[in-house]
Amino acid sequence: MNPTNSEKIRNVAVVGQTGSGKTSLVEAIYHHIEKTSRKGRIEDGNTISDFEAEEIKHKHSISLSLVTLNYGGYKINLLDTPGVVDFIGEVHSGLGGCDMALFVVSASEEITYDTRRIWNIAAANSIPRMIFINKMDKDRANFEDTIDALSLAFGAGIAPIELPIGNGPNFAGIIDLFDETSTSYSAGLPTISEIPADIAITEHRAHDLLVEGIVIADDSAMAAYLEGEVPPKAELEELMAQGVAKAQVFPVVVGSATSQIGIDRLVTFLCEIAPPPNPNTSDALGLQTFKTYSDPFLGHLSLTKIISGTLKVDSECFNHRSNATEKIHSFFSLVGKEHLNLATASSGDIVAIAKLGSLRTGDFLGTPNSSAPRQLLEFPKPTLSYKVTPAAKADEEKLSLALSKIIEEDSTLDIHRDTRSHALILSGIGELQLTTALEKAQRRYGVKATLSPCDVAYLESLAGNCEVEGKYKKQSGGHGQFGVARLRFGTKEIGGGFSFHDEIVGGSIPRQFIPAVEKGIVDGANTGGKYGFPVVDFEAHLYDGAYHSVDSSEMAFKMAGSIALREAIERLGTVVLEPISQIKVSIPPQLQGEVLGNLNSHRAKVLGSDHDQATGRFIISAVVPTNELMTYSNELRSITAGQGEFDATFDHYEPLPKALYGKYLT
Ligand SMILES: Nc1nc2c(ncn2[C@@H]2O[C@H](COP(=O)(O)OP(=O)(O)OP(=O)(O)O)[C@@H](O)[C@H]2O)c(=O)[nH]1
Ligand SMILES: [Mg+2]
């Protein structure tokens, strides 16, 4: 069944820190709705949403996956996202495609910064949110502590609408604070009854708090409440749904994915409380792609939200990025790796468009005149780079092709060739993400490769000014080679580039050979200075020379130019320049001592710091030698227990301190 009414569609991104039980929860929801005889388990590697070989091997999610389910006339599109921060780009994709984020937190583990990081992204984009407290069946599970931690982390708006009956191994059921009933579970099956007497007082208090929290947002309901009128369950739910849609109220429910407790109730809440999509009212077809897969077997698949109109087989759309009209031949509904061909899909729905290789994450398709909808969430920039080398030299090209396919799937991965060393550089957010990309390259494209630290893009500049003569003379019978170029070399400020000045008067070098002298100097500079790095930021004044009417040639003058530069390098020596990056580090305020100390040990110059009132984070701006940032991502993670974030961009070059030549320029 495919609803044509967007009111009956629920697009829900399942998010939260790694291990909180998101994939298990999607499995439990699938099991509940599809009434399967056996439920998949992470431990058995047979869950619906973690189907890729790397996900099964590492026992955690790596890619966003779509699980579409039909329930009671509703279509629920669940987007299971990875919690490991290396794959945060997938969370950005999922949040970009959803209408509500379902945060899964564990009742027996601390809420780490990784969950808060996702919360902050959702909050910054006004995405409605709901929270599922999972793992209530585990030893040390504690509902009250988890609610306190949630309130502390996320502030106002946290609204528990359920209470657990029992904690840990004694977790047996759930109390509904809306209608004040109790649901107990046996083998995952619910039975509704009265609230047990021993928790009636706690329940009444929680119920009153919930009702007050809901009616406070509605003037007429509040007035009636003050007159002693408690709104009926349906009205309370409706009022709450309005608060959820405005991203002001965040309902909290409870359960256990593996014990199947509370899952039936969660599904009902998703239908009743989660906001429907808010499609554009235009009838013209509008599509937004928020995730692409490039699998050699499945082909190119693009998870796409229908923003307006109805998608049909062979619909045509104008791609605003490529300025091309695309024809959509086929599209699917997905349940993990299983797909179901669709004939139509209506606005608000999510589909996987098949075999349209030109689609990219972030593409908006509409009519040439339609204006783009809300931009997808901005993806974080890569902060970690490694050189990738194929195990077999002959696989250079194959590796580059394989990685270019793999990076299409993850908007936070990037590859490029280092212009000087021609090495292939893979950049991303974390080491696990990069090694997983190589695992995929091996499995899918049969090419094996390893990661190693990148070469630092050092440069050299001349250490002073001098006059030199470059002379190229060769006589080996018949035609000889002859060219002399006299040059003044001078330094320029860092970043000043290279300039060539033709000051020849009186024809000591014929006009046609002068560009060859310049070419010889440029080639010589690129070949490298005293330490083998490109020589930059200098000027060359060609003021005199000599030629021979028969033996002179372009080649001879090119050689003369290059010999002159080599002579100048020899005489003057060079200064090695190192790249410096500008970084912004975001940390919890209490960690500033450790983080600043660590930055100092990396030769950082702190430019300033700021306390961000909105997020409560401490932001340090600094410039740091790029060389020192090679391992910074790992270090920051370890000193901040994953609570630090940074971004870095190349800023400028500075002389490498002489004392470090021995350490870095071996
Ligand atoms: N006891 C108990 N264990 C659970 C529950 N839910 C999940 N688990 C276990 O917790 C572990 C992690 O579960 P996942 O579903 O992979 O967690 P996830 O949030 O998808 O993790 P990432 O994909 O890494 O972000 C697995 O071993 C699950 O079996 C639960 O309700 N109770
Ligand atoms: Mg998972």
XYZ file of C-alpha atoms and ligand atoms in Angstrom, residues 16-24 42-43 50 59-61 81-84 134-135 137-138 256-258, ligand 1:
58
model
C 21.791 8.664 18.690
C 25.186 7.583 19.936
C 26.667 4.264 18.884
C 25.329 1.188 20.638
C 22.175 2.828 21.999
C 20.165 0.280 20.031
C 18.913 2.109 16.910
C 19.342 -0.795 14.515
C 17.879 -3.177 17.106
C 23.174 -7.521 15.749
C 25.088 -10.443 17.254
C 22.830 -3.473 8.870
C 28.718 -4.969 14.417
C 27.582 -1.394 13.972
C 25.908 0.670 11.291
C 21.666 6.098 10.969
C 25.086 5.111 12.344
C 26.086 6.484 15.741
C 29.869 6.223 15.304
C 15.983 1.875 25.280
C 17.612 -1.007 27.149
C 15.813 -4.446 30.650
C 19.547 -4.119 31.294
C 13.496 -2.413 25.182
C 14.257 -3.239 21.578
C 15.556 -6.716 22.297
N 19.772 -5.686 26.723
C 19.497 -4.978 25.648
N 20.400 -4.888 24.668
C 20.086 -4.153 23.586
C 18.865 -3.479 23.458
N 18.869 -2.834 22.276
C 20.039 -3.093 21.689
N 20.789 -3.886 22.471
C 22.153 -4.387 22.185
O 23.022 -3.270 22.078
C 24.022 -3.484 21.102
C 24.023 -2.354 20.110
O 22.810 -2.354 19.417
P 22.641 -1.693 17.985
O 21.221 -1.864 17.605
O 23.671 -2.163 17.049
O 22.965 -0.187 18.334
P 23.049 1.040 17.324
O 22.522 2.207 18.062
O 22.399 0.711 16.041
O 24.621 1.204 17.117
P 25.386 1.930 15.889
O 24.873 1.358 14.650
O 26.841 1.664 16.129
O 25.109 3.392 16.030
C 23.692 -4.837 20.473
O 24.503 -5.804 21.063
C 22.239 -5.068 20.832
O 21.903 -6.421 20.945
C 17.917 -3.602 24.533
O 16.842 -3.042 24.507
N 18.300 -4.344 25.584
